[in-house]
Coordinates of N, CA and C in Angstrom, one line a residue:
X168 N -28.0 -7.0 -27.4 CA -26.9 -6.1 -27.0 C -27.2 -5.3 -25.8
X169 N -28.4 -4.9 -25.8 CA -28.9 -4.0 -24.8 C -28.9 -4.7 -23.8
X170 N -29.2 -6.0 -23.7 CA -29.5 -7.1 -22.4 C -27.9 -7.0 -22.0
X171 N -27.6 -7.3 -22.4 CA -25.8 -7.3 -22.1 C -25.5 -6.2 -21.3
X172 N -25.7 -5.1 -21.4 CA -25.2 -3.6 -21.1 C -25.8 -3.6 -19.7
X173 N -27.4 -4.0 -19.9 CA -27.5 -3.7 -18.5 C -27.1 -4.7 -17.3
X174 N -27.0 -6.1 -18.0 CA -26.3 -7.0 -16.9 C -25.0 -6.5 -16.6
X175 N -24.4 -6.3 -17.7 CA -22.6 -5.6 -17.0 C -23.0 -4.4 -16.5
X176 N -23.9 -3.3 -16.3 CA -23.9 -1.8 -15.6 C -24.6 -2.8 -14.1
X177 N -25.1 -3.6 -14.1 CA -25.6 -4.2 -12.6 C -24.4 -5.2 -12.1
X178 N -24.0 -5.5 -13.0 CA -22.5 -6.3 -12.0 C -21.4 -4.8 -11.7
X179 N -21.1 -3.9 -12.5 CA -20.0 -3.3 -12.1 C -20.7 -2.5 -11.0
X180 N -22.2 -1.7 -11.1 CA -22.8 -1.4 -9.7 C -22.7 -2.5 -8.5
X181 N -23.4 -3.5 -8.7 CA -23.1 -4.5 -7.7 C -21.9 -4.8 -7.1
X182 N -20.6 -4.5 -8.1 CA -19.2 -4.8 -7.4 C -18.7 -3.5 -6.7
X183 N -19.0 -2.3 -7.2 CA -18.7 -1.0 -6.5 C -19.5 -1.2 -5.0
X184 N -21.4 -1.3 -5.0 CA -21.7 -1.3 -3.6 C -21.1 -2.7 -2.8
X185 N -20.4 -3.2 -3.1 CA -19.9 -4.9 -2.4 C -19.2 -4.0 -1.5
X186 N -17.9 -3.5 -2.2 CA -16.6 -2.9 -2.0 C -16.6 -1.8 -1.0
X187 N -17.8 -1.2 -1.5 CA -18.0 1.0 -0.3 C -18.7 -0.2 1.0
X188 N -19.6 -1.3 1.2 CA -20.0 -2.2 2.3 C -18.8 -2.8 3.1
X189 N -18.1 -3.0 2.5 CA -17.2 -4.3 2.8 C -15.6 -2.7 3.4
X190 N -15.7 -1.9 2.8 CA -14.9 -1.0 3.1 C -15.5 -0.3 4.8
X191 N -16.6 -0.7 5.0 CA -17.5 -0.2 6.3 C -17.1 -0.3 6.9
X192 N -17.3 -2.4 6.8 CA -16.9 -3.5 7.9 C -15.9 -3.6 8.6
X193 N -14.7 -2.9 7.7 CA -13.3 -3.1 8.1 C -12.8 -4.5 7.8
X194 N -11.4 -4.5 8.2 CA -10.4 -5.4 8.6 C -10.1 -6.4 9.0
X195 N -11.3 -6.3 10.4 CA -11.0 -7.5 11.5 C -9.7 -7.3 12.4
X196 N -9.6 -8.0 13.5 CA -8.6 -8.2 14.4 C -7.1 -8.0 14.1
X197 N -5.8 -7.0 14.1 CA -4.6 -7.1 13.2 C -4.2 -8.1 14.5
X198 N -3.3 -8.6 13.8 CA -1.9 -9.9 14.7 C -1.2 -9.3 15.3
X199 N -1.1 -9.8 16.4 CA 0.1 -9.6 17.8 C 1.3 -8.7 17.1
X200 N 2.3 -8.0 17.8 CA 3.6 -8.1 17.9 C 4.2 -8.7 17.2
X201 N 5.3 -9.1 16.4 CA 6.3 -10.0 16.6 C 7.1 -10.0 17.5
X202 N 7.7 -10.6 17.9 CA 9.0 -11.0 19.2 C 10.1 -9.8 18.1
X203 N 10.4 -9.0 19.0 CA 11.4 -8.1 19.1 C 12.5 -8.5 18.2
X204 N 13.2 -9.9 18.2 CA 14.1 -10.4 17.2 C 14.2 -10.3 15.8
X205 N 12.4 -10.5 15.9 CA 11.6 -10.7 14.5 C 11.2 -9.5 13.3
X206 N 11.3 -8.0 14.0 CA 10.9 -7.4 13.9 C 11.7 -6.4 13.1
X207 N 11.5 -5.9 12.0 CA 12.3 -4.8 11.2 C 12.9 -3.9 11.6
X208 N 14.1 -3.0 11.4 CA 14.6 -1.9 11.9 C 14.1 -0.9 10.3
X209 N 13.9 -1.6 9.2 CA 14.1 -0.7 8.1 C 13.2 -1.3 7.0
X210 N 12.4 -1.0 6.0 CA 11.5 -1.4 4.7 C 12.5 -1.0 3.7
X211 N 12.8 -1.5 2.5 CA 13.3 -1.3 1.5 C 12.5 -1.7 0.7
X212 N 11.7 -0.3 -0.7 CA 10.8 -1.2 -1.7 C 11.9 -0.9 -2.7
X213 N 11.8 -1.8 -3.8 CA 12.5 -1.5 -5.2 C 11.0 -1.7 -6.3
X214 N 11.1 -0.3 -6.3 CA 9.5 0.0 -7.5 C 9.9 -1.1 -8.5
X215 N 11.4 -0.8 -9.4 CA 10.9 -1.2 -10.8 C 10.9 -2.8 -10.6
X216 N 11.3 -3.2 -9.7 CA 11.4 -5.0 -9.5 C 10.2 -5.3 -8.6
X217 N 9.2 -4.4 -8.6 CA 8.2 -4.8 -7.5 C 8.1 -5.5 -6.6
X218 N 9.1 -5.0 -5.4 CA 10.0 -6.4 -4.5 C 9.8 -5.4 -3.4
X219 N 9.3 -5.9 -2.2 CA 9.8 -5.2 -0.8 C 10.5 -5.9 0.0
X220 N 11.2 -5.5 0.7 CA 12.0 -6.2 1.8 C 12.3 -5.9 3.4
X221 N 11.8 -6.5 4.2 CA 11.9 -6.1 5.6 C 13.4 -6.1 5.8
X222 N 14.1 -5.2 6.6 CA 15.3 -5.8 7.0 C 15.5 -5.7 8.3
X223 N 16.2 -6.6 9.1 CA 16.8 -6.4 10.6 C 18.3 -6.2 10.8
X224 N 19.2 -5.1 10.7 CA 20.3 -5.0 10.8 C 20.2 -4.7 9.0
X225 N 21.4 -5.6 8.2 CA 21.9 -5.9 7.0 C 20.9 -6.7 6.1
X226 N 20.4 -7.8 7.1 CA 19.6 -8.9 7.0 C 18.7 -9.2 6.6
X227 N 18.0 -9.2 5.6 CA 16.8 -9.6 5.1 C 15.7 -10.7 5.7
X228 N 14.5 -10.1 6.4 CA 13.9 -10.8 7.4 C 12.9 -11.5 6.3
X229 N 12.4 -10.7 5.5 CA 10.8 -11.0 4.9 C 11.3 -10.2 3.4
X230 N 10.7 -10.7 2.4 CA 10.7 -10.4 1.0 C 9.1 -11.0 0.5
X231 N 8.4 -9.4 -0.1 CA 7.7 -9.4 -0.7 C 7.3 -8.8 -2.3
X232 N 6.3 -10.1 -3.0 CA 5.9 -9.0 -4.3 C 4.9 -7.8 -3.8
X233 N 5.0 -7.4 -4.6 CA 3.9 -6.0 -4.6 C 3.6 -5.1 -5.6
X234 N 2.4 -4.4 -5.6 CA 1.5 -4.1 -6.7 C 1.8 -2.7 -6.3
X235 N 1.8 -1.4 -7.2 CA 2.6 0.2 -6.9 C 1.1 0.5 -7.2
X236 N 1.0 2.0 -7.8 CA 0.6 3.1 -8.1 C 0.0 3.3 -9.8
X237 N -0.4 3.2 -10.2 CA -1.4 2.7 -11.7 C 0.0 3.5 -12.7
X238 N 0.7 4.8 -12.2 CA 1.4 5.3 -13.0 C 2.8 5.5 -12.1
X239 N 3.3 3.9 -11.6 CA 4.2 4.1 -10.5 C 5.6 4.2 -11.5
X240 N 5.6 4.0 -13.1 CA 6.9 3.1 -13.5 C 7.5 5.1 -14.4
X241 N 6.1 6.1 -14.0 CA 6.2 7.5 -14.0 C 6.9 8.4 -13.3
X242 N 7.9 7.7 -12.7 CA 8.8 8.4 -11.5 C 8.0 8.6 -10.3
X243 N 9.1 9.6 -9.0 CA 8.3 9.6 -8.1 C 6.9 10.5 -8.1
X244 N 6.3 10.3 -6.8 CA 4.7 10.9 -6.7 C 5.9 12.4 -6.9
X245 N 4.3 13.7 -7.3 CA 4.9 15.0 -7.8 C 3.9 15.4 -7.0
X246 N 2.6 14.8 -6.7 CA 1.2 15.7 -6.7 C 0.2 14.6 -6.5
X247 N -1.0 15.0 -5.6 CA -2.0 14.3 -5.3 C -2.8 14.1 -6.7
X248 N -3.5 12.9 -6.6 CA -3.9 12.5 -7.8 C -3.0 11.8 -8.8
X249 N -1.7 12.0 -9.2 CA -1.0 10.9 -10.6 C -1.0 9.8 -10.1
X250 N -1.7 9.1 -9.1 CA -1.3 7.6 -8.9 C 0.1 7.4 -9.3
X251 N 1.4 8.0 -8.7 CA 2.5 7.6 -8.9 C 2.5 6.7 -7.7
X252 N 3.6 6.2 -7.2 CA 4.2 5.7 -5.6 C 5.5 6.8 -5.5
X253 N 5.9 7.4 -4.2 CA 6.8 8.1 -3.9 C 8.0 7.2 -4.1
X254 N 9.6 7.8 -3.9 CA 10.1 7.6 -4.1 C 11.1 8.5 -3.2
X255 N 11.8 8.2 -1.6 CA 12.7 8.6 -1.1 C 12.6 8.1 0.3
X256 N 13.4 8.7 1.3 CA 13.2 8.0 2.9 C 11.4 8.6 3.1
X257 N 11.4 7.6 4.3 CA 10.0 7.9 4.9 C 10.1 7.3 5.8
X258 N 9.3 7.2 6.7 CA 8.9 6.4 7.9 C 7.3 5.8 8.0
X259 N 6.9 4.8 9.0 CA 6.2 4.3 8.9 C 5.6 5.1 10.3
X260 N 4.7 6.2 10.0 CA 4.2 7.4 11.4 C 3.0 6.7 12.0
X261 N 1.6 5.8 11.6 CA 0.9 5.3 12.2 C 0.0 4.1 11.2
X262 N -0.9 3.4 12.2 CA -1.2 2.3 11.1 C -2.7 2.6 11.6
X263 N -3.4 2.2 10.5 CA -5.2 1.6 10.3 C -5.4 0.6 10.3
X264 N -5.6 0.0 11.5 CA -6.6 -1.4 11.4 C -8.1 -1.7 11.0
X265 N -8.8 -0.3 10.3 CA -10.3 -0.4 10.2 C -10.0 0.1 8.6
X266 N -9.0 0.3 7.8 CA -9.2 0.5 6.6 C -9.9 0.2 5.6
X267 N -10.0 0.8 4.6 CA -11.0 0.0 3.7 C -10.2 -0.8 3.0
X268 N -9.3 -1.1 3.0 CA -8.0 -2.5 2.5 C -8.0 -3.1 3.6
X269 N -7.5 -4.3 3.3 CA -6.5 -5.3 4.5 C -5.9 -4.5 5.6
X270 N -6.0 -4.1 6.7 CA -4.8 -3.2 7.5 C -3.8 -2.2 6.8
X271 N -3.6 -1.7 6.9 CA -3.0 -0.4 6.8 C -1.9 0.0 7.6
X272 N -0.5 0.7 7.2 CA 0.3 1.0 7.4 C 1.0 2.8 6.6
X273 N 0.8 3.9 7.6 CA 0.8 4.7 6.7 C 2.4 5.3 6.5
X274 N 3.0 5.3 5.2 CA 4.0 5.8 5.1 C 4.1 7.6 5.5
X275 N 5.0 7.8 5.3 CA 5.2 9.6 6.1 C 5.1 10.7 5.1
X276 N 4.3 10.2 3.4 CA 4.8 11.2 2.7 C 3.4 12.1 2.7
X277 N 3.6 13.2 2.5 CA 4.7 14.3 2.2 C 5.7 14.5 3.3
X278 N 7.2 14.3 2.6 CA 7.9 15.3 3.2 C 7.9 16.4 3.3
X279 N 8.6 17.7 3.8 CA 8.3 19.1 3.4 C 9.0 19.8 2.0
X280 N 9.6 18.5 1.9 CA 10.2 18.8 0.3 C 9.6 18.1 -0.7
X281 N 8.8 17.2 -0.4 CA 7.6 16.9 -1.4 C 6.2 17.6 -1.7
X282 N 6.2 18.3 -0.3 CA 5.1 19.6 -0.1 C 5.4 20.7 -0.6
X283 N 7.0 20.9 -0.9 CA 7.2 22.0 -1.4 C 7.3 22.4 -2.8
X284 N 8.1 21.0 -3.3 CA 7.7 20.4 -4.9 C 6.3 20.5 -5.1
X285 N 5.4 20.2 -4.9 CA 4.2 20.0 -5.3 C 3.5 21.5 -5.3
X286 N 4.1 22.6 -4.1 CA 3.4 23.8 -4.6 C 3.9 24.7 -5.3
X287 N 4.7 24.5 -5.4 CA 5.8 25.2 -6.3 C 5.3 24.6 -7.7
X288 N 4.6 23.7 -8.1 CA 3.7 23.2 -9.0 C 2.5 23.9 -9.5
X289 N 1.7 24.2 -8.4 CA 0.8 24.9 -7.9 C -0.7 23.6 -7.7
X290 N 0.3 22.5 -6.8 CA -0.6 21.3 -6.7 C -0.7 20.9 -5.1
X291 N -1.5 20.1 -4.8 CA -1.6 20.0 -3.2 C -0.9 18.8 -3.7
X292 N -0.1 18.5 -2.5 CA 1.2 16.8 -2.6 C 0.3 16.0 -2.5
X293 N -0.8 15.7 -1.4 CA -1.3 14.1 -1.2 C -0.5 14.2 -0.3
X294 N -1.5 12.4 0.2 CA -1.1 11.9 1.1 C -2.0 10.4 1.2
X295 N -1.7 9.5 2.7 CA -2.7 8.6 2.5 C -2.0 7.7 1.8
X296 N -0.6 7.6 2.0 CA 0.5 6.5 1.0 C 0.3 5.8 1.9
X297 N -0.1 4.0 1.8 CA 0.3 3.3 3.0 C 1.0 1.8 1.9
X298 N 0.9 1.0 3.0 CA 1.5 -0.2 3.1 C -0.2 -0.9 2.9
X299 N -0.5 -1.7 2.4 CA -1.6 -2.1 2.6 C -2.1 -3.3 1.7
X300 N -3.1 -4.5 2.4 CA -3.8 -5.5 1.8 C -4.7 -4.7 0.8
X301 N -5.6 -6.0 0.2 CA -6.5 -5.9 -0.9 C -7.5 -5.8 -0.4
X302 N -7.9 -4.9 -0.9 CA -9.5 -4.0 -0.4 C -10.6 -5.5 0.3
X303 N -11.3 -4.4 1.4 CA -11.7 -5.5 2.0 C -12.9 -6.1 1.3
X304 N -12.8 -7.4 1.8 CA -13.9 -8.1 1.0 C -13.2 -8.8 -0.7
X305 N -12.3 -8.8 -1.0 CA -11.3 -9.3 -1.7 C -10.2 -10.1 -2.2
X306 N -10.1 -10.4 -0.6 CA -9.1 -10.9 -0.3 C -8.6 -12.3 -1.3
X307 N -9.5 -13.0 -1.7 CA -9.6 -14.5 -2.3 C -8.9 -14.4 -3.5
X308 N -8.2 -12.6 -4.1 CA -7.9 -12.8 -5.1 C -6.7 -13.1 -5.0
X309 N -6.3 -13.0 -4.0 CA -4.6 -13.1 -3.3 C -3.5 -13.0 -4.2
X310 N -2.7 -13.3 -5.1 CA -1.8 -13.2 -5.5 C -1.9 -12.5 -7.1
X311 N -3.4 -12.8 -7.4 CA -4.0 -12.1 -8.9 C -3.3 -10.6 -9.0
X312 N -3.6 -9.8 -7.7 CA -3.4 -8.7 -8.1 C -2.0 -8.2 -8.3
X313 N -1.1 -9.0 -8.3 CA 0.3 -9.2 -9.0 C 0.3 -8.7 -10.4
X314 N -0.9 -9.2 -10.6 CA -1.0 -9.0 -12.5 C -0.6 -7.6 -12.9
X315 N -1.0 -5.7 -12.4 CA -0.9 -5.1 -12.4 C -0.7 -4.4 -11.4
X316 N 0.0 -2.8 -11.6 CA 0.0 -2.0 -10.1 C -1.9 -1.4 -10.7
X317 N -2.4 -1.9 -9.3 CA -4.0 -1.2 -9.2 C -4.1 0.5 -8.2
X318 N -3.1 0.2 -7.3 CA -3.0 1.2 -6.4 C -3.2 2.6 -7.0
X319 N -3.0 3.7 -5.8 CA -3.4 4.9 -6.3 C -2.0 5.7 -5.7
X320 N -1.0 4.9 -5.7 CA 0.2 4.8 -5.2 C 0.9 4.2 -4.0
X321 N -0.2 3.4 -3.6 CA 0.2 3.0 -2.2 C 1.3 1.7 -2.6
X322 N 1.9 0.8 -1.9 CA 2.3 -0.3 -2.0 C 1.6 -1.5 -1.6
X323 N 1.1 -2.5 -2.4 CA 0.0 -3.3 -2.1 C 0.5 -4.6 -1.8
X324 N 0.3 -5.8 -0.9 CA 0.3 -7.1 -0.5 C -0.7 -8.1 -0.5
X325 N -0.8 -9.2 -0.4 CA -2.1 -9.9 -0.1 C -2.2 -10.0 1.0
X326 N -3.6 -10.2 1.7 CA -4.1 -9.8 3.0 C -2.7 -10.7 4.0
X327 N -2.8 -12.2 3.9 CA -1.8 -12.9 4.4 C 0.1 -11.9 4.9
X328 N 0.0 -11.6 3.9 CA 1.5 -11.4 3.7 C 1.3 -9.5 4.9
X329 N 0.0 -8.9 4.8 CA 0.2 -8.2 5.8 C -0.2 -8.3 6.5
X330 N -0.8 -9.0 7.4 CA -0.6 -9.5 8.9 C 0.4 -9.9 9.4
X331 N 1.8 -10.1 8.0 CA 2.7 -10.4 9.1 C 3.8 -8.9 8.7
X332 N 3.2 -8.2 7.6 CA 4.2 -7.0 7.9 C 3.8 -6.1 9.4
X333 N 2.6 -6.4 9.4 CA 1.9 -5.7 10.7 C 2.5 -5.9 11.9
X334 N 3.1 -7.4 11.8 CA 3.1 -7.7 13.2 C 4.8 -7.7 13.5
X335 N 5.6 -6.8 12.1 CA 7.0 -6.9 12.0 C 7.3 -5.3 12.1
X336 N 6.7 -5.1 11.7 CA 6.7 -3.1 11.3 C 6.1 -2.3 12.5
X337 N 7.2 -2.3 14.1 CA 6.3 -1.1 14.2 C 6.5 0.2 13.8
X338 N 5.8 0.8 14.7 CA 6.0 2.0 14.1 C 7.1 2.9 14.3
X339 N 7.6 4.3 13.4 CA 8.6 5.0 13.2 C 9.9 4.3 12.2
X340 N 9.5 2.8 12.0 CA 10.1 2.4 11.1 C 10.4 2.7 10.2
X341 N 11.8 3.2 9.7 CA 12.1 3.7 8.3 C 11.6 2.7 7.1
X342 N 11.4 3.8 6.3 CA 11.0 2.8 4.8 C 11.7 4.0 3.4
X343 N 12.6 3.2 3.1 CA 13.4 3.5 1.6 C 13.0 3.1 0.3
X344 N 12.1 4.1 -0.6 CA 11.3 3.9 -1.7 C 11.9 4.0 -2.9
X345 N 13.1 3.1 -3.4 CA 13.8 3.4 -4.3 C 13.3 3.1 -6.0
X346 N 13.5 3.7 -7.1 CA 13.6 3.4 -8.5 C 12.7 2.0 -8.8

């Protein structure tokens, strides 16, 4: 039994230093632009159907699954730390191509009314919501992480599927974080 304990305490060490290495390295190269045509005016997520949707106009350009916030099905974020995902307008204010996930996309929360909620709590809001792939160095698990929301609120994709929100989302892009 003891043999056991220490081979799983040296794989879960082993898989933590993989991950803080591989979080170093970064990203890699993010993908061009899309052609202007191609490109979203607006993100719509639906938490409880774990569904995102790019839209252009009315139009539904791109539909994705996605992985929330460990305690996302807990309403919206209140406070830094509950691993909720927020829940209201935002925008998409700047992106990370050197992330320790797949590329990065940062949503705009806190608003000043989520900052204000949260002190009136007597809690700091958070922040650090993004749009983002599976941690780097991970990528092969691609669609596995479907299984649950792992996030710490963010909205999660497989590496694939954001390279091309990257190259559809620029920035100031609204994003609507509904139920």
């Amino acid at each position: 039994m003891r043999n056991k304990l220490v081979v799983l305490a040296i794989v879960v060490a082993s898989c933590f230093a993989y991950t803080k290495l591989m979080a170093r390295v970064g990203s890699g190269s993010p993908p061009p632009d899309a052609p202007l045509e191609q490109q979203a005016d607006l993100i719509r997520v639906y938490k409880s159907e774990r569904r995102m949707l790019l839209l252009r106009g009315d139009a539904p350009i791109s539909t994705y699954r996605i992985s929330l916030g460990t305690a996302a099905d807990a309403g919206p974020k209140q406070r830094e730390g509950d691993e909720r995902t927020p829940e209201g307008r935002y925008e998409i204010d700047w992106r990370n191509p050197k992330s320790m996930a797949y590329l990065s996309l940062h949503i705009s929360y806190p608003n000043p009314d989520d900052r204000r909620n949260a002190e009136a709590g007597g809690f700091p809001a958070g922040g650090d919501i993004m749009i983002h792939g599976l941690p780097n160095g991970w990528g092969l698990l691609g669609n596995v992480h479907h299984l649950w929301d792992w996030t710490d609120g963010c909205v999660a994709v497989t590496n694939s599927e954001m390279r091309d929100i990257w190259a559809r989302v620029p920035n100031h892009t609204p994003i609507e974080i509904m139920p």
